[in-house]
Every structure is written in C-alpha cells, then in structure tokens.
Amino acid sequence: MGGGMAASRYGRAGNSGYRRFVYIMLILLPACFLIYFVIGPQSQDSEDADGDIDPHNGIGKRRHIKLSLTTTRLTTAHYHPFHATIIASKSTHGSIRSMMGHALNESLHICSESHEDRRLYIGDKPRSAYAQLPVIYFVTPTYPRREQIPELTRLAYTLLHVPRLHWLVANDREGCDTFLDTQINGFGIPYTHMASPMPSEYRKAKPAPRGVANRRAALQWLHQHNLTNGVLYFGDDDNTYDLRLFSEIRHTQRVSMFPVGLIAEYAISGPVVREGKVVAFLDSWVAGRRWPVDMAGFAVSLSYMAQYPNVNMPYKPGYEEDLFLRSIGLHIDQIEPRGNNCTEILVWHTQTKNKKSAVVRLESRYMDERSNLGALFRLLERMGVARASEHEGPVATISKNGKSKSHAYFLS
C-alpha cells in the first residue's frame, strides 16, 4: 500500500511537471512569434536607415547630407501603407515605421471632365495613328497663385505633343475655378479637373504636405474608374519635360525610374545602374528612405498597381514617394531603368519664383471700354495674377516717349 501511495505521488508529480511545461510553452510560443514577425522587420528597416532622419528643410530644398549611394533591400516590411512616423532606436539609426492612418477615402469633387481628344493631328500623324498606344495618366497637383495659369499653360503646350494622354489636374482649393475649367478645356486634351483641398489639419504644419491631397484624389479617381491599363505619372506644373520622357514611360511593365535634374544640393536625384539593373540610388537626402527618389522620377503601370489594393500616399512631407512605392510592394529588381540606363535627364525640377499677386492703383473711372486696361486687369484678377485698386498699391505708371503722364492725359 505504501508503494502504491508513493507511485501515486510520483504520478501526480509527473503530471504536474508536464502541465507546467505545457503552460510555459503556451506562453513562450506567442512571444516567439511576436518577436519574429514584429520586432524582426523593425530591425531590418533600421539597417537601411540613415543616421540622420530629418524632413525637408524648407520648400523645395533638402538638407545636405554626406554624398552616399544607398542600397535597397529586396524584402518589404510588414506594415499598413499609411501614416508613417519616425521611431529612433537606441543607436544612431532610425527607421520609418507605419501606423494606421488615412486610407484613400477622399470625396471627389469633379469640376469638369472630357474624354474626347479634339486634336486632329499630333506631331506629323493623325490622332488615329496612335490608337493602340497605352494611355498615360498624367497627374498634376496645382494650387492657386499668380504663377498658376502661366505654368499650366506652359505645361499644356508640352502635353499637346503627347498622344494618348489623360490629364488629371487636381487643384488645392475648396471650390471649382471656372476660369481654370475654361483654360484646360480649351487645349482639347482629354482631361479631368477636380477640386482637392488639403485637409485643414495639415495647412498649418511646417512643412505642409503640399500636393498630397491632390495626388490622393487622382489615385481615388483611378480606383473609382477601375483602370488597370495604362501608366501613371505624377507631373508637377512647374517641371520641365523632355518629350522623349513620354515614349520612355509609356510601356512601363511595373515601375520605371530615371534621373531628375535640379534636385537639391547635388542638382540630381536618381537610380544607380550597373549592367542594366538598378542597384542603388543617388540623392542628397536619404533619411531612412528605402526609395530616395523624386516624385517626377518614376512611372507606374496601372496593371501592376492594381495588384495592391492598399496603394496610397501619406501626409508625410519628404516621405510621400518612399511610402507610395512601399505601398505597391516594389522590389529593387523590378525597377526598369529608363533614359538610356539613367544616363540622360528627361525631366527637370525647375521652379518659378513665387510672389504675391500684384496690386496696382488705377482709378475705376478709367477701367471702361475707352482702353484695354479694364478688360486686361479683369482677366489678370481672374487668373490671380494682379488686380487694379482705387486706393492700394503703387500708382500705375503710363508713359510715352520715355515720359510718364497722368492717367487722365491718356485715358480721358
């Protein structure tokens, strides 16, 4: 009986030890999975990050960092594509990690739209000769300023030479600009003009995420139209485009890339190519970006982009390109170098010097049909370029033979 009791005690002890082992494993296994799937990708990203994480230092400029060629990992992190933030590790490195943020849910306000191409000839060929080409969806974010109409006009006369193009003009304002409607429609290019104001919570941010709401609205438009054929390109209204660019990007299979001139301190940003393959990137502002490229430096196939339902773009100044390309699962070996293996510059990041709209003092009694000045200043005011005022601004100088006279001398 004593032996039976001892055996019973040993059996209970053995069962108790087994249960403790099972409990410990049930606790450890989830922890191991958590470390593998969550902490692991963070450490991978930190290897890619540059020691100095800093947003753009001023509009159109990037803070100078020591010249470097950054390589890009072939793996992608586990993350929701939007709303990125910077998390600094204990070392000097940082990494771009994402958190839940704004999905593409903008309400589209279409001001006007035309899918008709009214150009009879493009170049030296009739429009029908280009019917089999893929369509380029050229997205132009813009905002009201005195240079807006001149810059969009200059861009339009470039696009007039490009067949099979749909121009998506997204304007950063609450309502529609009827004058801009008339201007865009007058070029005869297929287009969509939409009002896409920046959300109010971002307007006071320094720097503000300019152009993001516009591009997000265009992405929403593409999604709503279920477009899976053609090529997407983000083209600012103040850039300068070589016409060869459009032929180069038109047949993009996944993502094509090419250098952009006049970017920051190096005056260049783009891929580093060896033996026809992109192996790294040259850019003066790395800041942990996996894809340190300019918005004008890549084009995306819509059929490829359609594979990624979470495609998006963040309200994160300086990281818009990087996180957009991450959201479409891009791998470095998928990039198609253009521009003769990235040895040519087909787009330039030119910028017009912005000034406030002018105010000229000119009496309203002289703004009638007796001269052209009334009609001229009414047009300039609609464009946001200048306006005439009875009491504000410098007095308008009107001269003849090198001598100025009173307004009454010429206009009475």
mmCIF file of C-alpha atoms in Angstrom:
data_model
loop_
_atom_site.group_PDB
_atom_site.id
_atom_site.type_symbol
_atom_site.label_atom_id
_atom_site.label_comp_id
_atom_site.label_asym_id
_atom_site.label_seq_id
_atom_site.Cartn_x
_atom_site.Cartn_y
_atom_site.Cartn_z
ATOM 1 C CA MET A 1 0.000 0.000 0.000
ATOM 2 C CA GLY A 2 2.872 2.337 0.821
ATOM 3 C CA GLY A 3 4.436 1.566 -2.564
ATOM 4 C CA GLY A 4 1.095 2.331 -4.257
ATOM 5 C CA MET A 5 0.825 5.647 -2.482
ATOM 6 C CA ALA A 6 4.401 6.535 -3.494
ATOM 7 C CA ALA A 7 3.699 5.616 -7.087
ATOM 8 C CA SER A 8 0.545 7.751 -6.977
ATOM 9 C CA ARG A 9 2.513 10.701 -5.628
ATOM 10 C CA TYR A 10 5.152 10.275 -8.341
ATOM 11 C CA GLY A 11 2.417 10.062 -10.981
ATOM 12 C CA ARG A 12 0.800 13.276 -9.753
ATOM 13 C CA ALA A 13 4.208 14.955 -9.633
ATOM 14 C CA GLY A 14 4.895 13.859 -13.171
ATOM 15 C CA ASN A 15 1.531 15.134 -14.390
ATOM 16 C CA SER A 16 2.093 18.431 -12.606
ATOM 17 C CA GLY A 17 5.510 18.832 -14.247
ATOM 18 C CA TYR A 18 4.046 18.082 -17.651
ATOM 19 C CA ARG A 19 1.286 20.652 -17.128
ATOM 20 C CA ARG A 20 3.866 23.294 -16.131
ATOM 21 C CA PHE A 21 5.847 22.509 -19.283
ATOM 22 C CA VAL A 22 2.715 22.920 -21.431
ATOM 23 C CA TYR A 23 1.852 26.230 -19.739
ATOM 24 C CA ILE A 24 5.373 27.559 -20.275
ATOM 25 C CA MET A 25 5.285 26.611 -23.968
ATOM 26 C CA LEU A 26 1.886 28.252 -24.418
ATOM 27 C CA ILE A 27 3.386 31.471 -23.059
ATOM 28 C CA LEU A 28 6.688 31.302 -24.929
ATOM 29 C CA LEU A 29 5.410 30.362 -28.393
ATOM 30 C CA PRO A 30 3.266 33.506 -28.936
ATOM 31 C CA ALA A 31 6.147 35.631 -27.642
ATOM 32 C CA CYS A 32 8.499 33.990 -30.166
ATOM 33 C CA PHE A 33 6.046 34.623 -32.994
ATOM 34 C CA LEU A 34 5.682 38.245 -31.867
ATOM 35 C CA ILE A 35 9.450 38.751 -31.907
ATOM 36 C CA TYR A 36 9.815 37.115 -35.305
ATOM 37 C CA PHE A 37 7.024 38.908 -37.122
ATOM 38 C CA VAL A 38 7.026 42.345 -35.444
ATOM 39 C CA ILE A 39 10.435 43.141 -34.000
ATOM 40 C CA GLY A 40 12.299 41.368 -36.803
ATOM 41 C CA PRO A 41 11.048 43.637 -39.633
ATOM 42 C CA GLN A 42 11.824 46.712 -37.491
ATOM 43 C CA SER A 43 15.433 45.670 -37.113
ATOM 44 C CA GLN A 44 15.651 45.026 -40.858
ATOM 45 C CA ASP A 45 14.382 48.502 -41.619
ATOM 46 C CA SER A 46 16.834 50.082 -39.195
ATOM 47 C CA GLU A 47 19.688 48.569 -41.167
ATOM 48 C CA ASP A 48 18.539 50.568 -44.184
ATOM 49 C CA ALA A 49 18.042 53.794 -42.307
ATOM 50 C CA ASP A 50 20.420 56.665 -42.394
ATOM 51 C CA GLY A 51 21.679 58.066 -39.123
ATOM 52 C CA ASP A 52 20.190 61.491 -39.722
ATOM 53 C CA ILE A 53 16.413 61.429 -40.030
ATOM 54 C CA ASP A 54 15.186 64.853 -40.970
ATOM 55 C CA PRO A 55 12.248 66.170 -43.006
ATOM 56 C CA HIS A 56 12.780 68.516 -45.921
ATOM 57 C CA ASN A 57 14.462 71.666 -44.758
ATOM 58 C CA GLY A 58 12.314 74.290 -46.438
ATOM 59 C CA ILE A 59 10.127 74.163 -49.534
ATOM 60 C CA GLY A 60 11.890 72.595 -52.489
ATOM 61 C CA LYS A 61 15.150 72.054 -50.591
ATOM 62 C CA ARG A 62 16.657 69.113 -48.814
ATOM 63 C CA ARG A 63 19.170 69.312 -46.034
ATOM 64 C CA HIS A 64 22.681 68.452 -47.175
ATOM 65 C CA ILE A 65 23.968 65.030 -46.123
ATOM 66 C CA LYS A 66 27.310 63.477 -46.986
ATOM 67 C CA LEU A 67 27.312 62.037 -50.518
ATOM 68 C CA SER A 68 26.211 58.434 -50.363
ATOM 69 C CA LEU A 69 24.849 55.668 -52.541
ATOM 70 C CA THR A 70 22.069 53.892 -50.681
ATOM 71 C CA THR A 71 21.236 50.297 -51.462
ATOM 72 C CA THR A 72 17.688 48.995 -51.139
ATOM 73 C CA ARG A 73 16.590 45.763 -49.514
ATOM 74 C CA LEU A 74 14.610 43.295 -51.575
ATOM 75 C CA THR A 75 12.252 42.480 -48.719
ATOM 76 C CA THR A 76 9.320 44.597 -47.640
ATOM 77 C CA ALA A 77 8.312 45.236 -44.062
ATOM 78 C CA HIS A 78 5.010 44.150 -42.582
ATOM 79 C CA TYR A 79 3.077 47.371 -42.371
ATOM 80 C CA HIS A 80 -0.072 49.197 -43.246
ATOM 81 C CA PRO A 81 0.983 51.558 -46.043
ATOM 82 C CA PHE A 82 -0.124 54.776 -44.494
ATOM 83 C CA HIS A 83 0.640 57.336 -41.988
ATOM 84 C CA ALA A 84 4.317 56.910 -41.324
ATOM 85 C CA THR A 85 6.222 58.221 -38.375
ATOM 86 C CA ILE A 86 9.876 58.183 -37.337
ATOM 87 C CA ILE A 87 10.985 55.964 -34.466
ATOM 88 C CA ALA A 88 14.568 56.458 -33.350
ATOM 89 C CA SER A 89 16.327 53.420 -31.941
ATOM 90 C CA LYS A 90 18.903 53.469 -29.164
ATOM 91 C CA SER A 91 21.631 53.568 -31.788
ATOM 92 C CA THR A 92 22.180 56.464 -34.176
ATOM 93 C CA HIS A 93 19.906 54.851 -36.716
ATOM 94 C CA GLY A 94 16.218 55.480 -37.207
ATOM 95 C CA SER A 95 13.564 53.738 -39.228
ATOM 96 C CA ILE A 96 10.371 54.657 -40.992
ATOM 97 C CA ARG A 97 7.573 52.703 -39.384
ATOM 98 C CA SER A 98 3.964 52.991 -40.315
ATOM 99 C CA MET A 99 0.830 53.254 -38.271
ATOM 100 C CA MET A 100 -2.844 53.150 -39.130
ATOM 101 C CA GLY A 101 -3.744 56.338 -40.983
ATOM 102 C CA HIS A 102 -5.763 57.844 -43.790
ATOM 103 C CA ALA A 103 -6.927 55.409 -46.439
ATOM 104 C CA LEU A 104 -7.984 56.641 -49.858
ATOM 105 C CA ASN A 105 -11.436 57.896 -48.931
ATOM 106 C CA GLU A 106 -11.418 61.419 -50.337
ATOM 107 C CA SER A 107 -14.733 62.658 -51.673
ATOM 108 C CA LEU A 108 -14.068 63.583 -55.275
ATOM 109 C CA HIS A 109 -15.297 66.965 -56.470
ATOM 110 C CA ILE A 110 -15.089 66.837 -60.262
ATOM 111 C CA CYS A 111 -15.266 70.341 -61.720
ATOM 112 C CA SER A 112 -15.247 69.349 -65.381
ATOM 113 C CA GLU A 113 -14.150 66.404 -67.464
ATOM 114 C CA SER A 114 -13.769 65.396 -71.083
ATOM 115 C CA HIS A 115 -12.654 62.070 -72.503
ATOM 116 C CA GLU A 116 -12.714 63.416 -76.041
ATOM 117 C CA ASP A 117 -9.400 64.113 -77.752
ATOM 118 C CA ARG A 118 -10.084 67.070 -80.051
ATOM 119 C CA ARG A 119 -6.609 67.115 -81.570
ATOM 120 C CA LEU A 120 -6.792 66.064 -85.218
ATOM 121 C CA TYR A 121 -3.024 65.710 -85.603
ATOM 122 C CA ILE A 122 -0.320 65.051 -83.054
ATOM 123 C CA GLY A 123 3.118 65.681 -84.425
ATOM 124 C CA ASP A 124 3.014 64.766 -88.102
ATOM 125 C CA LYS A 125 0.465 61.960 -87.744
ATOM 126 C CA PRO A 126 -3.317 61.867 -87.423
ATOM 127 C CA ARG A 127 -4.633 61.071 -83.969
ATOM 128 C CA SER A 128 -5.906 57.680 -85.160
ATOM 129 C CA ALA A 129 -2.331 56.507 -85.808
ATOM 130 C CA TYR A 130 -1.745 56.284 -82.056
ATOM 131 C CA ALA A 131 -4.912 54.369 -81.160
ATOM 132 C CA GLN A 132 -3.092 51.238 -79.953
ATOM 133 C CA LEU A 133 -0.761 53.009 -77.519
ATOM 134 C CA PRO A 134 -1.319 52.670 -73.750
ATOM 135 C CA VAL A 135 -2.767 55.793 -72.135
ATOM 136 C CA ILE A 136 -0.573 57.900 -69.850
ATOM 137 C CA TYR A 137 -2.495 59.302 -66.877
ATOM 138 C CA PHE A 138 -0.599 62.488 -66.137
ATOM 139 C CA VAL A 139 -1.412 63.754 -62.631
ATOM 140 C CA THR A 140 -0.720 67.437 -61.973
ATOM 141 C CA PRO A 141 -1.235 68.825 -58.471
ATOM 142 C CA THR A 142 -1.659 72.587 -58.525
ATOM 143 C CA TYR A 143 -2.724 75.406 -56.216
ATOM 144 C CA PRO A 144 -3.977 78.998 -56.636
ATOM 145 C CA ARG A 145 -1.181 81.555 -57.019
ATOM 146 C CA ARG A 146 -0.268 84.201 -59.534
ATOM 147 C CA GLU A 147 2.017 81.797 -61.446
ATOM 148 C CA GLN A 148 -0.623 79.035 -61.699
ATOM 149 C CA ILE A 149 -2.152 79.870 -65.074
ATOM 150 C CA PRO A 150 1.171 80.638 -66.821
ATOM 151 C CA GLU A 151 2.703 77.391 -65.583
ATOM 152 C CA LEU A 152 -0.286 75.252 -66.504
ATOM 153 C CA THR A 153 -0.350 76.906 -69.933
ATOM 154 C CA ARG A 154 3.326 76.115 -70.495
ATOM 155 C CA LEU A 155 2.763 72.524 -69.396
ATOM 156 C CA ALA A 156 -0.305 72.164 -71.598
ATOM 157 C CA TYR A 157 1.683 73.118 -74.681
ATOM 158 C CA THR A 158 4.098 70.305 -73.858
ATOM 159 C CA LEU A 159 1.270 67.811 -73.379
ATOM 160 C CA LEU A 160 -0.302 68.835 -76.690
ATOM 161 C CA HIS A 161 2.558 66.948 -78.357
ATOM 162 C CA VAL A 162 1.843 63.731 -76.442
ATOM 163 C CA PRO A 163 -0.681 61.243 -77.878
ATOM 164 C CA ARG A 164 -2.946 59.026 -75.780
ATOM 165 C CA LEU A 165 -2.748 61.110 -72.617
ATOM 166 C CA HIS A 166 -5.385 61.912 -69.997
ATOM 167 C CA TRP A 167 -4.528 64.967 -67.914
ATOM 168 C CA LEU A 168 -5.682 64.853 -64.278
ATOM 169 C CA VAL A 169 -5.480 68.393 -62.864
ATOM 170 C CA ALA A 170 -6.134 68.473 -59.116
ATOM 171 C CA ASN A 171 -6.484 71.972 -57.679
ATOM 172 C CA ASP A 172 -5.879 72.712 -53.982
ATOM 173 C CA ARG A 173 -8.962 74.805 -53.320
ATOM 174 C CA GLU A 174 -12.408 74.268 -51.802
ATOM 175 C CA GLY A 175 -14.490 75.046 -54.876
ATOM 176 C CA CYS A 176 -14.089 74.895 -58.610
ATOM 177 C CA ASP A 177 -12.226 77.549 -60.568
ATOM 178 C CA THR A 178 -14.378 78.259 -63.620
ATOM 179 C CA PHE A 179 -11.601 80.186 -65.333
ATOM 180 C CA LEU A 180 -9.243 77.216 -64.958
ATOM 181 C CA ASP A 181 -12.017 74.981 -66.306
ATOM 182 C CA THR A 182 -12.223 77.073 -69.451
ATOM 183 C CA GLN A 183 -8.459 77.168 -69.889
ATOM 184 C CA ILE A 184 -7.926 73.414 -69.573
ATOM 185 C CA ASN A 185 -10.871 72.528 -71.781
ATOM 186 C CA GLY A 186 -9.597 74.876 -74.462
ATOM 187 C CA PHE A 187 -6.497 72.790 -75.140
ATOM 188 C CA GLY A 188 -8.513 69.863 -76.491
ATOM 189 C CA ILE A 189 -6.626 67.260 -74.418
ATOM 190 C CA PRO A 190 -8.678 64.603 -72.590
ATOM 191 C CA TYR A 191 -8.749 65.817 -69.002
ATOM 192 C CA THR A 192 -10.334 65.740 -65.568
ATOM 193 C CA HIS A 193 -10.301 68.882 -63.423
ATOM 194 C CA MET A 194 -11.022 68.292 -59.747
ATOM 195 C CA ALA A 195 -11.042 70.360 -56.571
ATOM 196 C CA SER A 196 -8.930 68.607 -53.948
ATOM 197 C CA PRO A 197 -8.183 70.899 -50.992
ATOM 198 C CA MET A 198 -5.601 69.983 -48.380
ATOM 199 C CA PRO A 199 -7.328 68.922 -45.134
ATOM 200 C CA SER A 200 -7.425 71.838 -42.708
ATOM 201 C CA GLU A 201 -5.469 69.991 -40.010
ATOM 202 C CA TYR A 202 -2.378 69.955 -42.253
ATOM 203 C CA ARG A 203 -2.444 73.544 -43.506
ATOM 204 C CA LYS A 204 -0.549 74.977 -40.546
ATOM 205 C CA ALA A 205 2.051 72.195 -40.469
ATOM 206 C CA LYS A 206 5.681 73.189 -41.127
ATOM 207 C CA PRO A 207 6.451 71.958 -43.697
ATOM 208 C CA ALA A 208 2.947 71.323 -45.005
ATOM 209 C CA PRO A 209 2.323 68.199 -47.127
ATOM 210 C CA ARG A 210 1.665 70.124 -50.318
ATOM 211 C CA GLY A 211 0.317 68.224 -53.289
ATOM 212 C CA VAL A 212 -0.604 65.115 -51.304
ATOM 213 C CA ALA A 213 -4.372 65.684 -51.210
ATOM 214 C CA ASN A 214 -4.246 66.364 -54.964
ATOM 215 C CA ARG A 215 -2.395 63.148 -55.772
ATOM 216 C CA ARG A 216 -4.592 61.140 -53.403
ATOM 217 C CA ALA A 217 -7.672 62.478 -55.200
ATOM 218 C CA ALA A 218 -6.201 61.389 -58.539
ATOM 219 C CA LEU A 219 -5.473 57.919 -57.134
ATOM 220 C CA GLN A 220 -9.066 57.772 -55.922
ATOM 221 C CA TRP A 221 -10.297 58.741 -59.394
ATOM 222 C CA LEU A 222 -8.236 55.958 -60.977
ATOM 223 C CA HIS A 223 -9.590 53.489 -58.414
ATOM 224 C CA GLN A 224 -13.208 54.505 -58.935
ATOM 225 C CA HIS A 225 -12.846 54.091 -62.691
ATOM 226 C CA ASN A 226 -11.273 50.653 -62.168
ATOM 227 C CA LEU A 227 -8.462 51.487 -64.592
ATOM 228 C CA THR A 228 -5.971 48.654 -64.955
ATOM 229 C CA ASN A 229 -4.447 49.543 -68.335
ATOM 230 C CA GLY A 230 -2.079 52.419 -68.896
ATOM 231 C CA VAL A 231 0.630 54.217 -66.963
ATOM 232 C CA LEU A 232 0.501 56.621 -64.014
ATOM 233 C CA TYR A 233 2.889 59.574 -63.813
ATOM 234 C CA PHE A 234 2.974 62.437 -61.301
ATOM 235 C CA GLY A 235 3.933 65.611 -63.176
ATOM 236 C CA ASP A 236 4.113 68.923 -61.306
ATOM 237 C CA ASP A 237 3.022 72.070 -63.109
ATOM 238 C CA ASP A 238 6.424 73.777 -62.792
ATOM 239 C CA ASN A 239 8.671 70.961 -64.054
ATOM 240 C CA THR A 240 10.291 70.873 -67.494
ATOM 241 C CA TYR A 241 9.699 67.725 -69.562
ATOM 242 C CA ASP A 242 11.640 66.303 -72.493
ATOM 243 C CA LEU A 243 9.128 64.838 -74.969
ATOM 244 C CA ARG A 244 11.183 61.633 -75.050
ATOM 245 C CA LEU A 245 10.096 61.003 -71.459
ATOM 246 C CA PHE A 246 6.586 60.053 -72.549
ATOM 247 C CA SER A 247 7.800 57.481 -75.066
ATOM 248 C CA GLU A 248 10.127 56.051 -72.425
ATOM 249 C CA ILE A 249 7.490 55.564 -69.719
ATOM 250 C CA ARG A 250 4.548 54.539 -71.900
ATOM 251 C CA HIS A 251 5.426 50.839 -71.911
ATOM 252 C CA THR A 252 6.280 50.544 -68.213
ATOM 253 C CA GLN A 253 5.614 46.979 -67.030
ATOM 254 C CA ARG A 254 5.838 47.590 -63.276
ATOM 255 C CA VAL A 255 7.788 50.688 -62.192
ATOM 256 C CA SER A 256 10.208 52.625 -64.385
ATOM 257 C CA MET A 257 12.725 55.113 -62.968
ATOM 258 C CA PHE A 258 15.007 57.802 -64.354
ATOM 259 C CA PRO A 259 17.104 60.765 -63.114
ATOM 260 C CA VAL A 260 15.546 64.146 -62.291
ATOM 261 C CA GLY A 261 17.672 67.254 -62.730
ATOM 262 C CA LEU A 262 17.945 70.261 -60.393
ATOM 263 C CA ILE A 263 17.163 68.321 -57.214
ATOM 264 C CA ALA A 264 18.642 69.769 -54.009
ATOM 265 C CA GLU A 265 22.393 70.049 -53.364
ATOM 266 C CA TYR A 266 23.590 67.544 -55.960
ATOM 267 C CA ALA A 267 21.291 69.008 -58.648
ATOM 268 C CA ILE A 268 20.381 65.401 -59.497
ATOM 269 C CA SER A 269 18.431 62.524 -57.990
ATOM 270 C CA GLY A 270 18.020 59.085 -59.480
ATOM 271 C CA PRO A 271 18.976 55.425 -59.671
ATOM 272 C CA VAL A 272 22.483 53.992 -59.846
ATOM 273 C CA VAL A 273 22.572 51.393 -62.623
ATOM 274 C CA ARG A 274 25.049 48.567 -63.238
ATOM 275 C CA GLU A 275 24.757 46.172 -66.164
ATOM 276 C CA GLY A 276 21.234 47.358 -66.899
ATOM 277 C CA LYS A 277 19.968 46.864 -63.331
ATOM 278 C CA VAL A 278 19.164 49.406 -60.623
ATOM 279 C CA VAL A 279 21.448 48.651 -57.665
ATOM 280 C CA ALA A 280 21.223 51.810 -55.522
ATOM 281 C CA PHE A 281 20.195 55.482 -55.510
ATOM 282 C CA LEU A 282 21.954 58.829 -55.599
ATOM 283 C CA ASP A 283 20.206 61.556 -53.610
ATOM 284 C CA SER A 284 21.471 64.174 -51.184
ATOM 285 C CA TRP A 285 18.691 63.472 -48.656
ATOM 286 C CA VAL A 286 18.430 59.823 -47.655
ATOM 287 C CA ALA A 287 16.861 59.998 -44.173
ATOM 288 C CA GLY A 288 15.980 56.321 -43.942
ATOM 289 C CA ARG A 289 14.009 56.287 -47.181
ATOM 290 C CA ARG A 290 14.072 52.944 -48.941
ATOM 291 C CA TRP A 291 13.235 54.711 -52.193
ATOM 292 C CA PRO A 292 15.049 58.100 -52.142
ATOM 293 C CA VAL A 293 13.639 59.372 -55.439
ATOM 294 C CA ASP A 294 11.781 62.472 -56.604
ATOM 295 C CA MET A 295 8.074 62.367 -57.430
ATOM 296 C CA ALA A 296 8.897 63.112 -61.079
ATOM 297 C CA GLY A 297 11.446 60.285 -61.223
ATOM 298 C CA PHE A 298 9.200 57.260 -61.696
ATOM 299 C CA ALA A 299 6.160 55.923 -63.542
ATOM 300 C CA VAL A 300 3.884 53.056 -62.525
ATOM 301 C CA SER A 301 1.950 50.541 -64.603
ATOM 302 C CA LEU A 302 -1.732 50.551 -63.639
ATOM 303 C CA SER A 303 -1.967 46.785 -64.156
ATOM 304 C CA TYR A 304 0.852 46.332 -61.643
ATOM 305 C CA MET A 305 -0.600 48.869 -59.192
ATOM 306 C CA ALA A 306 -3.987 47.125 -59.336
ATOM 307 C CA GLN A 307 -2.437 44.144 -57.547
ATOM 308 C CA TYR A 308 -2.089 46.250 -54.393
ATOM 309 C CA PRO A 309 -5.471 47.358 -53.005
ATOM 310 C CA ASN A 310 -3.789 49.383 -50.228
ATOM 311 C CA VAL A 311 -1.967 51.705 -52.614
ATOM 312 C CA ASN A 312 -1.822 55.119 -51.025
ATOM 313 C CA MET A 313 0.221 58.212 -50.324
ATOM 314 C CA PRO A 314 0.887 59.690 -46.854
ATOM 315 C CA TYR A 315 0.531 63.179 -45.483
ATOM 316 C CA LYS A 316 4.213 62.959 -44.530
ATOM 317 C CA PRO A 317 6.421 65.694 -46.050
ATOM 318 C CA GLY A 318 9.555 64.228 -47.584
ATOM 319 C CA TYR A 319 8.361 60.626 -47.488
ATOM 320 C CA GLU A 320 5.485 60.680 -49.982
ATOM 321 C CA GLU A 321 7.404 58.950 -52.769
ATOM 322 C CA ASP A 322 9.003 56.396 -50.482
ATOM 323 C CA LEU A 323 5.812 55.247 -48.787
ATOM 324 C CA PHE A 324 3.808 55.295 -52.022
ATOM 325 C CA LEU A 325 6.340 52.934 -53.613
ATOM 326 C CA ARG A 326 6.361 50.779 -50.483
ATOM 327 C CA SER A 327 2.570 50.516 -50.655
ATOM 328 C CA ILE A 328 2.808 48.837 -54.070
ATOM 329 C CA GLY A 329 5.277 46.228 -52.848
ATOM 330 C CA LEU A 330 8.152 47.361 -55.050
ATOM 331 C CA HIS A 331 11.379 45.312 -55.109
ATOM 332 C CA ILE A 332 14.586 46.784 -56.475
ATOM 333 C CA ASP A 333 14.955 44.018 -59.053
ATOM 334 C CA GLN A 334 11.573 45.023 -60.559
ATOM 335 C CA ILE A 335 12.653 48.567 -61.433
ATOM 336 C CA GLU A 336 13.022 49.336 -65.144
ATOM 337 C CA PRO A 337 15.732 51.972 -65.735
ATOM 338 C CA ARG A 338 14.867 54.478 -68.459
ATOM 339 C CA GLY A 339 16.728 57.336 -70.100
ATOM 340 C CA ASN A 340 19.468 55.189 -71.652
ATOM 341 C CA ASN A 341 20.151 53.313 -68.413
ATOM 342 C CA CYS A 342 19.671 56.518 -66.411
ATOM 343 C CA THR A 343 22.442 58.403 -68.227
ATOM 344 C CA GLU A 344 20.075 61.051 -69.618
ATOM 345 C CA ILE A 345 17.914 63.643 -67.880
ATOM 346 C CA LEU A 346 14.397 63.719 -69.302
ATOM 347 C CA VAL A 347 12.746 65.808 -66.581
ATOM 348 C CA TRP A 348 13.954 68.865 -64.665
ATOM 349 C CA HIS A 349 12.708 70.100 -61.316
ATOM 350 C CA THR A 350 12.508 73.719 -62.394
ATOM 351 C CA GLN A 351 10.754 76.130 -60.062
ATOM 352 C CA THR A 352 9.242 79.535 -60.674
ATOM 353 C CA LYS A 353 9.918 82.172 -58.050
ATOM 354 C CA ASN A 354 6.609 82.769 -56.317
ATOM 355 C CA LYS A 355 5.407 86.264 -55.484
ATOM 356 C CA LYS A 356 2.187 87.653 -54.104
ATOM 357 C CA SER A 357 -0.434 88.872 -56.521
ATOM 358 C CA ALA A 358 0.260 92.447 -57.554
ATOM 359 C CA VAL A 359 -1.991 95.396 -56.685
ATOM 360 C CA VAL A 360 -1.851 98.451 -58.964
ATOM 361 C CA ARG A 361 -3.511 101.779 -58.155
ATOM 362 C CA LEU A 362 -5.687 102.733 -61.091
ATOM 363 C CA GLU A 363 -8.878 104.719 -60.886
ATOM 364 C CA SER A 364 -12.020 102.723 -61.706
ATOM 365 C CA ARG A 365 -13.337 105.527 -63.965
ATOM 366 C CA TYR A 366 -10.561 104.675 -66.423
ATOM 367 C CA MET A 367 -11.376 100.952 -66.465
ATOM 368 C CA ASP A 368 -14.154 101.201 -69.041
ATOM 369 C CA GLU A 369 -14.182 100.466 -72.777
ATOM 370 C CA ARG A 370 -12.122 103.586 -73.651
ATOM 371 C CA SER A 371 -8.969 101.454 -73.386
ATOM 372 C CA ASN A 372 -7.871 97.882 -72.982
ATOM 373 C CA LEU A 373 -6.915 98.320 -69.319
ATOM 374 C CA GLY A 374 -10.286 97.415 -67.838
ATOM 375 C CA ALA A 375 -10.561 94.115 -69.697
ATOM 376 C CA LEU A 376 -6.873 93.377 -69.125
ATOM 377 C CA PHE A 377 -6.999 93.819 -65.356
ATOM 378 C CA ARG A 378 -10.261 91.896 -65.059
ATOM 379 C CA LEU A 379 -8.545 88.995 -66.775
ATOM 380 C CA LEU A 380 -5.459 89.284 -64.553
ATOM 381 C CA GLU A 381 -7.656 89.273 -61.456
ATOM 382 C CA ARG A 382 -9.447 86.099 -62.591
ATOM 383 C CA MET A 383 -6.050 84.480 -63.093
ATOM 384 C CA GLY A 384 -4.912 85.522 -59.646
ATOM 385 C CA VAL A 385 -2.002 87.487 -61.145
ATOM 386 C CA ALA A 386 -2.870 91.126 -60.373
ATOM 387 C CA ARG A 387 -5.743 93.492 -59.680
ATOM 388 C CA ALA A 388 -6.449 97.175 -60.002
ATOM 389 C CA SER A 389 -7.417 99.231 -56.948
ATOM 390 C CA GLU A 390 -8.562 102.761 -56.253
ATOM 391 C CA HIS A 391 -6.538 103.147 -53.045
ATOM 392 C CA GLU A 392 -3.989 100.333 -52.745
ATOM 393 C CA GLY A 393 -0.634 99.650 -54.359
ATOM 394 C CA PRO A 394 1.746 101.851 -56.337
ATOM 395 C CA VAL A 395 0.216 104.295 -58.782
ATOM 396 C CA ALA A 396 0.253 102.809 -62.290
ATOM 397 C CA THR A 397 2.861 104.492 -64.476
ATOM 398 C CA ILE A 398 1.718 105.190 -68.037
ATOM 399 C CA SER A 399 4.297 106.716 -70.347
ATOM 400 C CA LYS A 400 5.020 107.763 -73.920
ATOM 401 C CA ASN A 401 8.365 108.672 -75.490
ATOM 402 C CA GLY A 402 10.096 107.941 -72.196
ATOM 403 C CA LYS A 403 7.948 110.376 -70.188
ATOM 404 C CA SER A 404 5.132 109.459 -67.815
ATOM 405 C CA LYS A 405 1.898 111.413 -67.842
ATOM 406 C CA SER A 406 -1.183 111.440 -65.678
ATOM 407 C CA HIS A 407 -3.820 108.774 -66.269
ATOM 408 C CA ALA A 408 -6.204 111.475 -67.428
ATOM 409 C CA TYR A 409 -3.765 112.535 -70.173
ATOM 410 C CA PHE A 410 -4.073 109.180 -71.938
ATOM 411 C CA LEU A 411 -7.435 107.840 -70.785
ATOM 412 C CA SER A 412 -9.833 110.798 -70.513
#
